[in-house]
mmCIF file of C-alpha atoms in Angstrom:
data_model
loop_
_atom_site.group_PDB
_atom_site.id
_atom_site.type_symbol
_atom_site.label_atom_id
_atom_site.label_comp_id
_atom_site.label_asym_id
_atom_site.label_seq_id
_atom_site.Cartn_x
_atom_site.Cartn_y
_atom_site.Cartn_z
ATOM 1 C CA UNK A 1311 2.069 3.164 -25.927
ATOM 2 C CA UNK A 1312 1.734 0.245 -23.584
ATOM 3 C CA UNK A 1313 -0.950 -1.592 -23.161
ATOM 4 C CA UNK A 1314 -2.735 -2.812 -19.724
ATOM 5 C CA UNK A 1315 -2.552 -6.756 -19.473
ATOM 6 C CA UNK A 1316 -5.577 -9.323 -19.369
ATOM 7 C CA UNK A 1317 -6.979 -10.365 -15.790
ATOM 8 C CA UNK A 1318 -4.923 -11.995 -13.496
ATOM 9 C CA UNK A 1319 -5.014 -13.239 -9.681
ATOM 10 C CA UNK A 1320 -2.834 -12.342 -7.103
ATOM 11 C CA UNK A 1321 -0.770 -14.316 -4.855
ATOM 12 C CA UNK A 1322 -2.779 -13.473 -2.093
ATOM 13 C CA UNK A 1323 -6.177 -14.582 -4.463
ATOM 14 C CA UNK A 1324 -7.339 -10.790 -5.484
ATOM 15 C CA UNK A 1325 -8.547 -11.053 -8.903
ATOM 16 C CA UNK A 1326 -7.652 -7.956 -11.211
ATOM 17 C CA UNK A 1327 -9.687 -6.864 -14.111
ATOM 18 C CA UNK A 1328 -8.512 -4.407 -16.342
ATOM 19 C CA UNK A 1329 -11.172 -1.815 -17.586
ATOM 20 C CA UNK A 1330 -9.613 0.327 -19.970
ATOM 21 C CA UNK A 1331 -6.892 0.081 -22.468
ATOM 22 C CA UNK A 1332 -4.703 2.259 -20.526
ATOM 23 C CA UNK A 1333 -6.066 3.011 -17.153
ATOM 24 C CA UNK A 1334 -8.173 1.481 -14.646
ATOM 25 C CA UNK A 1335 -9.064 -2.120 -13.403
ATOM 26 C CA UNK A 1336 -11.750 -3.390 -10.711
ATOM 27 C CA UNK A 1337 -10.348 -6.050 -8.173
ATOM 28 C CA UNK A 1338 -12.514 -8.678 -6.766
ATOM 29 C CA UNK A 1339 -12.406 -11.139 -3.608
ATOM 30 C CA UNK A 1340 -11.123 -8.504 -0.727
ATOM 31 C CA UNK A 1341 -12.880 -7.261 1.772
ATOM 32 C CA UNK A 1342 -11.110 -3.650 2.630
ATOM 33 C CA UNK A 1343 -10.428 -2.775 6.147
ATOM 34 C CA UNK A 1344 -7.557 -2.314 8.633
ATOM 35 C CA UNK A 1345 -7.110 -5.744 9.086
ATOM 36 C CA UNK A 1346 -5.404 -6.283 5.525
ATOM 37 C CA UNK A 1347 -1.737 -7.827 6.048
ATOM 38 C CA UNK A 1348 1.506 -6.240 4.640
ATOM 39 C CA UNK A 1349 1.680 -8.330 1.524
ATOM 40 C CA UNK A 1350 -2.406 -7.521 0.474
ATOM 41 C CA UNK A 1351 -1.643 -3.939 0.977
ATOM 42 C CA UNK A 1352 1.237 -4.143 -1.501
ATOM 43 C CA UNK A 1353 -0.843 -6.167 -3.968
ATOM 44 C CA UNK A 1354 -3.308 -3.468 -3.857
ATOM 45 C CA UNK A 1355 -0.200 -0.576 -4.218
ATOM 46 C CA UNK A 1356 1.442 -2.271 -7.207
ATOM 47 C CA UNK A 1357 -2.218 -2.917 -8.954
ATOM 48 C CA UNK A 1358 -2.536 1.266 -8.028
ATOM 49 C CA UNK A 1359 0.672 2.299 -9.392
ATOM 50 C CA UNK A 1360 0.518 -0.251 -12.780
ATOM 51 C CA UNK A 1361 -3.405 0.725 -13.248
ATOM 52 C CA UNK A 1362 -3.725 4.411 -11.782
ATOM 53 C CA UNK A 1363 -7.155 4.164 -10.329
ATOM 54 C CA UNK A 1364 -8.184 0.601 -9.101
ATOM 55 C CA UNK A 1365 -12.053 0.048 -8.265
ATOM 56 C CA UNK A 1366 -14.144 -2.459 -5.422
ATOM 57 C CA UNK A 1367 -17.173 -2.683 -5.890
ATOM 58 C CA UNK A 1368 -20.053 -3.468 -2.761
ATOM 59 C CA UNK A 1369 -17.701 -2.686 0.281
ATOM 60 C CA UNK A 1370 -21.092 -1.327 2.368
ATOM 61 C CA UNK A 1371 -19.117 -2.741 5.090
ATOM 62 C CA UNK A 1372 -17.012 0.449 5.610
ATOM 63 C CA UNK A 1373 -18.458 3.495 7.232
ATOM 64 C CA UNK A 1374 -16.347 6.790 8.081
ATOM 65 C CA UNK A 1375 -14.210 5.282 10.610
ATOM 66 C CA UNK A 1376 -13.711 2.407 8.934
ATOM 67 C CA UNK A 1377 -12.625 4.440 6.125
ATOM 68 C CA UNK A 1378 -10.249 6.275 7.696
ATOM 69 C CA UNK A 1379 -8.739 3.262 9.578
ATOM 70 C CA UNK A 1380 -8.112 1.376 5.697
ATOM 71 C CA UNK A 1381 -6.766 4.879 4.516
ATOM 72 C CA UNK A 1382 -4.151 4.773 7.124
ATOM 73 C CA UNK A 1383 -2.700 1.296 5.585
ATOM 74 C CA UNK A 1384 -1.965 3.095 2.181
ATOM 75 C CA UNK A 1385 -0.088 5.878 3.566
ATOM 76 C CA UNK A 1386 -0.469 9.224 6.305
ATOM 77 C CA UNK A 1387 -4.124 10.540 5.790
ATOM 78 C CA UNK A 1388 -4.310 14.380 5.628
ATOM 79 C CA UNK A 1389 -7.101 16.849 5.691
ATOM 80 C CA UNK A 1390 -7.978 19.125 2.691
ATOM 81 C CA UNK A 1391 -5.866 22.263 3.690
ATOM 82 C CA UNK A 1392 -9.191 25.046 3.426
ATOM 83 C CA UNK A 1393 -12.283 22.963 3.690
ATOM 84 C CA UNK A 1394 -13.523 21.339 7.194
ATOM 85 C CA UNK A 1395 -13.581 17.812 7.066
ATOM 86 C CA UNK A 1396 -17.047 15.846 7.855
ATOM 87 C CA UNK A 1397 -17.854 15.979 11.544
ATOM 88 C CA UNK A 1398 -16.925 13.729 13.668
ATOM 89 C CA UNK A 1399 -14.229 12.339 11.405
ATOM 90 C CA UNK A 1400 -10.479 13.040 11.118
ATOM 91 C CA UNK A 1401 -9.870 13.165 7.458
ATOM 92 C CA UNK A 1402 -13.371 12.748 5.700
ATOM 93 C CA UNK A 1403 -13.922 15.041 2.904
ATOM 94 C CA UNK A 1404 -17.779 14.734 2.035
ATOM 95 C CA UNK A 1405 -18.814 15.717 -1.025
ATOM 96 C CA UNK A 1406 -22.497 16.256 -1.440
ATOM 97 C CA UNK A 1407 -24.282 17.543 -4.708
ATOM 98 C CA UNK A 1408 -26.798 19.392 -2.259
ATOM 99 C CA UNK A 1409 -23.927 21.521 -0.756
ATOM 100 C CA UNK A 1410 -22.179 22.475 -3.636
ATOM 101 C CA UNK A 1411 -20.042 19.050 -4.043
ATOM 102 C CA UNK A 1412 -19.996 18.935 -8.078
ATOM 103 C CA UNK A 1413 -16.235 19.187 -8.971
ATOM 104 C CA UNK A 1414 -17.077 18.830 -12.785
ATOM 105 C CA UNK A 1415 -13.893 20.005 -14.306
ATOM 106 C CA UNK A 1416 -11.162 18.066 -15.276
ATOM 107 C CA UNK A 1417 -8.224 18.013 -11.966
ATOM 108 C CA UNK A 1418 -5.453 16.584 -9.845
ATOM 109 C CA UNK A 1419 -6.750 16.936 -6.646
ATOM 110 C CA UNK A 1420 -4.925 19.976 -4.436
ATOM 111 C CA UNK A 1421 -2.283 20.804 -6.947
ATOM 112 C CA UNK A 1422 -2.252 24.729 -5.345
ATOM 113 C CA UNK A 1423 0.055 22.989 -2.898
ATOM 114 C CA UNK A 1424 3.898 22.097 -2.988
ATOM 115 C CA UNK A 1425 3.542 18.433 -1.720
ATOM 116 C CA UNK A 1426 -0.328 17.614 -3.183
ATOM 117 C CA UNK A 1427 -1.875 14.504 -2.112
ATOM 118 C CA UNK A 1428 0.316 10.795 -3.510
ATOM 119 C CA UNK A 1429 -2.962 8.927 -3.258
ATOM 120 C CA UNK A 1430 -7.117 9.473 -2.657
ATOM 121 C CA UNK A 1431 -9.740 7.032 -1.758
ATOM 122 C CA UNK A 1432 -13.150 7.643 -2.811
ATOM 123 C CA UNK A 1433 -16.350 5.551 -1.346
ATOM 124 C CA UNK A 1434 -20.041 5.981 -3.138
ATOM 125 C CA UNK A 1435 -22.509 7.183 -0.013
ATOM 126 C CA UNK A 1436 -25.142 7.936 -2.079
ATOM 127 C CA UNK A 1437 -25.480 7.489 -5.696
ATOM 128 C CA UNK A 1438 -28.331 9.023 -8.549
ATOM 129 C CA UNK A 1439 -30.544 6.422 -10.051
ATOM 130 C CA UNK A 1440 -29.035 7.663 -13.414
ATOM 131 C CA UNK A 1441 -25.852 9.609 -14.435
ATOM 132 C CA UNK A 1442 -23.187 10.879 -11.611
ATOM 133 C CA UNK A 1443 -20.292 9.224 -13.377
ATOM 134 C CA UNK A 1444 -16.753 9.794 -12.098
ATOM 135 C CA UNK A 1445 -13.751 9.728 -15.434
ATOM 136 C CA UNK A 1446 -10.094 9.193 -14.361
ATOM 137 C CA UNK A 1447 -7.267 9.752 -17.308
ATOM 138 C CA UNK A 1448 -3.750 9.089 -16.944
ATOM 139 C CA UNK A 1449 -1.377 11.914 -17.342
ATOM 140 C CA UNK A 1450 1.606 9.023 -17.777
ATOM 141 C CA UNK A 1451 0.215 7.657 -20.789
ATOM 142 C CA UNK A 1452 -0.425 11.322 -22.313
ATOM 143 C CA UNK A 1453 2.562 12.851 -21.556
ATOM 144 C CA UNK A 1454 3.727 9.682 -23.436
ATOM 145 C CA UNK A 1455 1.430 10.523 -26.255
ATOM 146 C CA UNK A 1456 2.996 13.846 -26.853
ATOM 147 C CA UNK A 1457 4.660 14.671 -30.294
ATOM 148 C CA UNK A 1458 8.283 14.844 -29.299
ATOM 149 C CA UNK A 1459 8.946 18.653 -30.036
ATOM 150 C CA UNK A 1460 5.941 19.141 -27.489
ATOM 151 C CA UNK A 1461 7.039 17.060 -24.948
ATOM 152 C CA UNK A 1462 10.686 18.442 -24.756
ATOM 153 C CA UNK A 1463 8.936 21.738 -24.570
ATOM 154 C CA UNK A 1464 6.779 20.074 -21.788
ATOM 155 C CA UNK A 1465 10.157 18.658 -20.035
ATOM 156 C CA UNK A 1466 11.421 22.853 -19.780
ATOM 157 C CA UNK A 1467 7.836 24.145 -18.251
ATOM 158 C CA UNK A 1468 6.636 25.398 -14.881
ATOM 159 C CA UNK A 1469 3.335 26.659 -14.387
ATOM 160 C CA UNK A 1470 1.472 28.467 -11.399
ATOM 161 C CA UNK A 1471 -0.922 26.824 -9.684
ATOM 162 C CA UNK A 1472 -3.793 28.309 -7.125
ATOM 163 C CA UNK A 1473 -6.808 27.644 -5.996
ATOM 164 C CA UNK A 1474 -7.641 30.806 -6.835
ATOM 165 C CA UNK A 1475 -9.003 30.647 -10.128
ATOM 166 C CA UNK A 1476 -12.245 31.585 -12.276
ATOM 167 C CA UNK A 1477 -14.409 28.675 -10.642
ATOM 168 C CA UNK A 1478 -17.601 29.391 -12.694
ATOM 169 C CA UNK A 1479 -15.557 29.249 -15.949
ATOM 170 C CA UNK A 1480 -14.064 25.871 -14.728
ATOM 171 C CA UNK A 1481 -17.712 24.647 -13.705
ATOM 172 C CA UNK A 1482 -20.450 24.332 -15.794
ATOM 173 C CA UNK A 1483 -24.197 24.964 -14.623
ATOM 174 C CA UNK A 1484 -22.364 26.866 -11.328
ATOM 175 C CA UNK A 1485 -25.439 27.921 -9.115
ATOM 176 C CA UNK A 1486 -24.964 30.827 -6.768
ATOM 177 C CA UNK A 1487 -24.961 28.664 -3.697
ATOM 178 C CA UNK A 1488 -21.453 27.172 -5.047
ATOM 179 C CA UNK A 1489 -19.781 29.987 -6.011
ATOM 180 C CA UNK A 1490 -20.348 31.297 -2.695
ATOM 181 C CA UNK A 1491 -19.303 28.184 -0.642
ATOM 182 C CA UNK A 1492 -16.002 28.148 -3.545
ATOM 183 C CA UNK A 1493 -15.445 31.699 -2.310
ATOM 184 C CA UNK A 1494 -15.920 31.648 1.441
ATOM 185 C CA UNK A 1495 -14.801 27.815 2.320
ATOM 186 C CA UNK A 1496 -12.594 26.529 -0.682
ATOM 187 C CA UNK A 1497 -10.263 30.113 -0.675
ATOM 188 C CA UNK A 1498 -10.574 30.626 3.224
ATOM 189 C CA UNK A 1499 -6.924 30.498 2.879
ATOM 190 C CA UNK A 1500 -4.945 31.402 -0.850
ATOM 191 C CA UNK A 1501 -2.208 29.487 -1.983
ATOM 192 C CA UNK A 1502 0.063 30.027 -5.251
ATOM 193 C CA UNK A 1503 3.254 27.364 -6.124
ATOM 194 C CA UNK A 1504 5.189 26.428 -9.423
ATOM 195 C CA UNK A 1505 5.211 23.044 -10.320
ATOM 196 C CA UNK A 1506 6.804 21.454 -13.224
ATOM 197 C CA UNK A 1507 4.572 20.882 -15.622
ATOM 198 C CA UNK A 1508 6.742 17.372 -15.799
ATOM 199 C CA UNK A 1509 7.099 15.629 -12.765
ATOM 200 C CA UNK A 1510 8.953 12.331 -12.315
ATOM 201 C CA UNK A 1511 6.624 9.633 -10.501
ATOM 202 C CA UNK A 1512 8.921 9.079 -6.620
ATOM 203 C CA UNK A 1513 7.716 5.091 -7.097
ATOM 204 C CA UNK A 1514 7.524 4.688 -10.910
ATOM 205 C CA UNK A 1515 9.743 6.557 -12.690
ATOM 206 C CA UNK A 1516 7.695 7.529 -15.351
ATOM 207 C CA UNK A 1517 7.063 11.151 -16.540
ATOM 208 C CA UNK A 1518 3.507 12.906 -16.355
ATOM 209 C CA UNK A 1519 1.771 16.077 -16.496
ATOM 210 C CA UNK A 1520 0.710 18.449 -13.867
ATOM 211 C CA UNK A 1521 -2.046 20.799 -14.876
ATOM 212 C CA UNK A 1522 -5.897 20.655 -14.187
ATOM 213 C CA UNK A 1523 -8.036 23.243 -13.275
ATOM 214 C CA UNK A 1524 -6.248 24.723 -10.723
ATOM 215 C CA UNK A 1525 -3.762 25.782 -13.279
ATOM 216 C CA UNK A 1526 -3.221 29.823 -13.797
ATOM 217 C CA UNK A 1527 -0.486 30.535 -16.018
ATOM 218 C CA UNK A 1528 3.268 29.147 -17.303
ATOM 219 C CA UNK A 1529 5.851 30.834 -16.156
ATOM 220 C CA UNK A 1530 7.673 33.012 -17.827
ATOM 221 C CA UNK A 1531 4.337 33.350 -20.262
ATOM 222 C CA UNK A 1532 1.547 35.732 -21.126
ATOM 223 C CA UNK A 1533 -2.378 34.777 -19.790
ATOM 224 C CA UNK A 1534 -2.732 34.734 -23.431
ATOM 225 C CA UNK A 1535 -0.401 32.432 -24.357
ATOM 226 C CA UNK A 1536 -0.400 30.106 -21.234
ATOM 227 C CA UNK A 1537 -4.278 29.570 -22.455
ATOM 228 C CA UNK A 1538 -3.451 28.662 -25.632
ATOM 229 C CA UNK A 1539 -0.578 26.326 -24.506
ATOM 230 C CA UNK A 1540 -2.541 24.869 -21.700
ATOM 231 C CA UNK A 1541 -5.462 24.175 -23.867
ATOM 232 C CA UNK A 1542 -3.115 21.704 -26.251
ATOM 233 C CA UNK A 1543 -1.323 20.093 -23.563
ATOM 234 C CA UNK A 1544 -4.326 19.468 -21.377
ATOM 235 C CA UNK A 1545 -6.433 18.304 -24.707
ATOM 236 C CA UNK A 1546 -3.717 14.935 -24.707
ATOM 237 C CA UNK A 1547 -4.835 14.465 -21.100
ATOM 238 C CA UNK A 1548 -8.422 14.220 -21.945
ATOM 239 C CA UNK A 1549 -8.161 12.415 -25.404
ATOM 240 C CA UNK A 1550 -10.528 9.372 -24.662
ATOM 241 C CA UNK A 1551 -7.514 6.467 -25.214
ATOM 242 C CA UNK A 1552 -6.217 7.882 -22.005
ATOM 243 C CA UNK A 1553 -9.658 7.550 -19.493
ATOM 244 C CA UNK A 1554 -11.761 5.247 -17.974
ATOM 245 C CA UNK A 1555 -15.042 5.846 -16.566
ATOM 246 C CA UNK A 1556 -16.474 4.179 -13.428
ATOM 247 C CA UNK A 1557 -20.923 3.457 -13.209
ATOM 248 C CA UNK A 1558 -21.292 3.864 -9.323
ATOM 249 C CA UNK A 1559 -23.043 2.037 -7.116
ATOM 250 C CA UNK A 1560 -23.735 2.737 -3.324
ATOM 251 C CA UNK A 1561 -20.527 0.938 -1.346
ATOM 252 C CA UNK A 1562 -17.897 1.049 -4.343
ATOM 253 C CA UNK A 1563 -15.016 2.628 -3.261
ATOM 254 C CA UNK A 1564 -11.912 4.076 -6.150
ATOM 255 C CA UNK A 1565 -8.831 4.493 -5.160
ATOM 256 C CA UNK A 1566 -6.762 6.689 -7.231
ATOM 257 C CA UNK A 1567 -3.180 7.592 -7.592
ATOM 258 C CA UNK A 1568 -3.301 11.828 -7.649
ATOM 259 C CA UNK A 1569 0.570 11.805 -9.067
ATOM 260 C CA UNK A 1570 -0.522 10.239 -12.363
ATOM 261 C CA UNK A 1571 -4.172 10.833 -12.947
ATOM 262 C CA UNK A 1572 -6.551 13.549 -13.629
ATOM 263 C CA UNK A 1573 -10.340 13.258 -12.406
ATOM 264 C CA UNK A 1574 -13.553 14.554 -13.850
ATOM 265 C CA UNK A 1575 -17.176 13.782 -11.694
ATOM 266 C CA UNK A 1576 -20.068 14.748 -14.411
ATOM 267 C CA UNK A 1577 -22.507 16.575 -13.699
ATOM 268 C CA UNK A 1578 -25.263 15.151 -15.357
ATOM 269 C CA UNK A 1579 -28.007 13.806 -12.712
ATOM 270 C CA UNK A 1580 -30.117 17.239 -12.374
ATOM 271 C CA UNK A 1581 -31.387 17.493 -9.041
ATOM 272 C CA UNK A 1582 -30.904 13.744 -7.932
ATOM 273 C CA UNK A 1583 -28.806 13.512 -4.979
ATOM 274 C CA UNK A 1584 -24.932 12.372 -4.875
ATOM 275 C CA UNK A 1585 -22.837 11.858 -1.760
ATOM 276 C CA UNK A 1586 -19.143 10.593 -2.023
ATOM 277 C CA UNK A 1587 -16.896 10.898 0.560
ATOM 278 C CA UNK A 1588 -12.922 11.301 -0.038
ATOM 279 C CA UNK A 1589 -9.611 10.852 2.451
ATOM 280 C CA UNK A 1590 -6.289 11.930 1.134
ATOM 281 C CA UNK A 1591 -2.781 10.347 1.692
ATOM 282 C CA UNK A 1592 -0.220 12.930 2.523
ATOM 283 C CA UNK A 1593 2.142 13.443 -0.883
ATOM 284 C CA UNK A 1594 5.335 13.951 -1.511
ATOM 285 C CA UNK A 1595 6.964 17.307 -3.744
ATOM 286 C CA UNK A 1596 7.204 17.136 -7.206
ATOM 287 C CA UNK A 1597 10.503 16.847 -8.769
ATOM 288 C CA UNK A 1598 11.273 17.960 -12.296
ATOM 289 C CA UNK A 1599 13.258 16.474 -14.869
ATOM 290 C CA UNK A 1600 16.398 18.123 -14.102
ATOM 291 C CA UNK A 1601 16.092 17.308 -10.097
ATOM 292 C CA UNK A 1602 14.349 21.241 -9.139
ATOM 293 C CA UNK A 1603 11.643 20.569 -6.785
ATOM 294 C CA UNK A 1604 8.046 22.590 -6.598
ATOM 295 C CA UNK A 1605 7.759 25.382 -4.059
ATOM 296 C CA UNK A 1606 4.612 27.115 -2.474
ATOM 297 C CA UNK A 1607 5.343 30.836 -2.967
ATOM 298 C CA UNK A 1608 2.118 32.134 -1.301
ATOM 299 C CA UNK A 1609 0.086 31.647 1.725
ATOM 300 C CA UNK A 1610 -2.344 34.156 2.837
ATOM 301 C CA UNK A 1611 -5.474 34.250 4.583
ATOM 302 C CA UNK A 1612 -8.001 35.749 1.783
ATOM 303 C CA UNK A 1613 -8.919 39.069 3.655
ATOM 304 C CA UNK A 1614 -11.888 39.310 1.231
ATOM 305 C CA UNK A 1615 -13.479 36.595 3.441
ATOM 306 C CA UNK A 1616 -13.436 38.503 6.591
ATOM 307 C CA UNK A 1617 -14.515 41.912 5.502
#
């Protein structure tokens, strides 16, 4: 298993610190905004794709707009495909703990769709006094991690994903008001497609896993069994070695890259208030081992919602 290097400074004077053992690193001295030139945006896409989620901390600077226009450097923004993005903004996912914005279960973000987002940038609105942690692990190093009987059985799966899924037995402490937003917003719109559970990174090269919560079955397997299976593969995900968790503070903004990381914000700050908001760069499909490519084979407007 390799091991992240020390800090080091860019050619263009960013300075890199490396958090965790295998994931993560803050970079200092930038200033993010639209006016980056080419060869600081690539600094900040090879730190991305070397350290999977990359942290700044105190960029109050940016508001929504300003947001979106830095997004747009990194790649094609998109919208989440079923819920409405923040008014008056293009791409702005908000995510607010008094609306039902507690995604406390471990995730790639969107993975119910053939070509999920490649990257996601995050920026801390408003943060608890205590608790509200975010946890990114990397699903490169623990597919790397795997025994190797496991991981050529990893290398032959596909697995169903939808986001439409048990969402209180994902979601711990799930109050009413969220299960009915999850139910009326979040599956507005139903979507089912087969990934490889083994995807090869487009930039990269390396191997990782696809599975999170919006994972239903493996193909080809029982409910029963997928569970079982699931539960193993997604425990090497989660093993501590492979994570790194990020302290917010109002104006920090992650930026993570959804091919090779899950995510996990905790849920741990009671009724203290917690306002992140998110923008998406359009992804590309995953492509398996042996060159197949994930497909969407369903979707449907849920006609439960308009009854």
């Amino acid at each position: 298993m390799s091991v992240i290097d020390k800090s080091h400074h860019t050619n263009k004077g960013l300075e890199i610190h490396p958090i965790a053992g295998r994931i993560g690193a803050e970079i200092s001295g930038i200033r993010l905004s639209a006016d980056l030139d080419t060869s600081t945006v690539h600094e900040i896409r090879q730190a991305l794709l070397r350290h999977k989620v990359i942290f700044f901390r105190g960029q109050n600077h940016l508001d929504d707009e300003g947001q979106e226009s830095f997004a747009r450097l990194l790649g094609n923004p998109v919208a989440h495909p079923t819920v409405p993005t923040k008014q008056n903004t293009d791409y702005v996912l908000e995510l607010d703990s008094a609306h039902g914005g507690r995604a406390n279960s471990w995730h790639t973000d969107v993975t119910f769709v053939d070509a999920y987002p490649q990257i996601a940038t995050l920026r801390a609105v408003v943060i608890p006094s205590a608790g509200g942690d975010t946890v990114w692990a990397n699903t490169a190093a623990a597919y790397q991690s795997l025994p190797p009987e496991l991981r050529d059985l990893a290398d032959r799966l596909w697995a169903l994903h939808s986001n439409e899924y048990d969402y209180a037995r994902n979601h711990n402490n799930v109050s009413s008001e969220d299960e009915k937003r999850y139910r009326e917003v979040f599956t507005s719109t139903l979507y089912e497609t087969e990934h490889p559970v083994v995807r090869v990174h487009p930039e990269t090269g390396e191997r990782t896993l696809v599975l999170g919560h919006f994972f239903k079955k493996f193909l080809g397997l029982s409910s029963s069994d997928s569970a079982h299976l699931f539960s193993i593969l997604q425990g090497y995900i989660t093993q501590l070695e492979n994570t790194v968790r990020w302290h917010w503070s109002v104006g920090d903004v992650a930026i993570w890259d959804n091919r090779a990381t899950q995510h996990y914000a905790i849920n741990d700050y009671g009724d203290q208030h917690r306002v992140v908001r998110r923008i998406t760069i359009d992804g590309d499909v995953p492509v398996s081992i042996d060159g197949r490519r994930s497909v969407t084979r369903k979707k449907a407007t849920n006609l439960l919602n308009k009854a």
